[in-house]
Amino acid sequence: MAKASEMNNGGPSGNGEPYFCKECKRNHTKGKIYKEHLKFAQFETDKKEIEEESESNEKELESEVEEIFEGLEEEEDITIELDEMEEELELDSDSDSDEVIINDANACVEAVKKLPGVGEATLKKLIKAGFSSLESIAYTPPKIIQNESGLGDKTTAKLVKASMSQLKIGFKSAEDVWAYRKNISRITTGSQELDDLFGGGIETGCVVEFFGEFRTGKTQIAHQLCVNVQLPEEDGGLNGNALYIDTEGTFRPERIIQMSEGLDLDHKKILKNIIFGRAYNSDHQILLTKEATNLIKEKNIKLIIVDSLIGHFRSEYVGRGTLAVRQQTINTHLHDLLRLTDIFPELCVIVTNQVQSKPDVFYGNPTVAAGGNIVAHGSTIRVYLRKGKGEQRVAKMIDAPHLPEGEAVFSITENGITD
Ligand code: GTP
Ligand code: MG
């Protein structure tokens, strides 16, 4: 049969002469393309091509399906391997310490249960709102307990009073305070100089604010502390886990892996013991902090990171008119964090803060922490970071109730924070 390509030359002979077409039984003029022939020819071509194509497509599909199945089988193997590894890890970590933590958490709830007037319903409301220990009830302003748990003012007042008396909160001797201070533990930063600046590492029971310009190492220090807090006490850790509230999306597990390997630690275990929460806005950030209260005992959390503290507030509250509300909300949030260290004295809270330029200052440092006085007065220890030569960074103690002002130089290397 004729093909479309042959029609262009006037006929099957291809010489352009008039000829008698056997297909339609009539003469054709040379050089003319006949519609019927074209369609027919094209169709025939298409049909053949389609047949050929579909044959090859079928073969390709068959081999693709085979490949996919092979891949799936491999993946299944990997998943099984991973499952087995996870099970092993879980078996490893299902040690006595986990039981102690669970019992510890139960003991806290048990104590709340024993408060006068606490029935099933009240207990449920308290736990749901994050008040699952005597400390959390005693240290939180009654109004906040009331708002968050939905309990009445009289019940709340009674609960706070009873918790305070059970915990013997009130005046105590300086000797008692000294006994408490002697029990404070510290987390190493990885740099001896930086540790010395903090009087031997970052201490528990307080909120530390690292503030500085971009790339001064705030996030890197936060990552390093999440690894170091898991070290045994003799190596400068707290034998505990970390909770990371990331407001900027800058948490990097791969950096945790590098840092763990730098300390010859099993990175899988280290990653497993960092509880991560991404805060998408300031309300979410506040909510995550409140939810953290319930996790501290249960998950043996010894370190909470908020990186960064102010970012969302800065972008959400724009304009002078919103300043008062913004500062008030930051203040409440900071006090939530401070209260956590009152409730859990073995906990350390680290917040990071961007700096903003203050163009009206000609002498001294032209930068101040964002959030202004609210953050300054809320955080217990404030450290200012600035860039040094190459990978070096300088930390300056700005505000600490018991530490001298001073500076420390540390480095950010492939393995993490070092001298
Ligand atoms: P902002 O969040 O932008 O305000 O900055 P930051 O203060 O949180 O800075 P960050 O902690 O992210 O520090 C960034 C710096 O850490 C980079 O400029 C690098 O110098 C260093 N750094 C980050 N990752 C690595 C790494 O894998 N290896 C090495 N050697 N250095 C790193
Ligand atoms: Mg950062």
PDB file of C-alpha atoms in Angstrom, residues 42 70 150 185 194 264 268 294 401 409 416:
ATOM      1  CA  GLN A  42      -0.949   7.724   7.392  1.00  0.00           C
ATOM      2  CA  GLU A  70      13.184  -6.099  42.580  1.00  0.00           C
ATOM      3  CA  GLY A 150     -10.443  25.503  83.319  1.00  0.00           C
ATOM      4  CA  SER A 185      25.194  20.279  87.572  1.00  0.00           C
ATOM      5  CA  LEU A 194      33.803  28.829  77.069  1.00  0.00           C
ATOM      6  CA  ASP A 264      32.866   8.856  69.280  1.00  0.00           C
ATOM      7  CA  LYS A 268      21.562   6.928  66.188  1.00  0.00           C
ATOM      8  CA  ASN A 294       4.609  17.209  80.404  1.00  0.00           C
ATOM      9  CA  PRO A 401      24.080  37.282  88.747  1.00  0.00           C
ATOM     10  CA  VAL A 409      37.425  32.489  72.401  1.00  0.00           C
ATOM     11  CA  GLY A 416      31.622  20.945  66.559  1.00  0.00           C
TER      12      GLY A 416
END
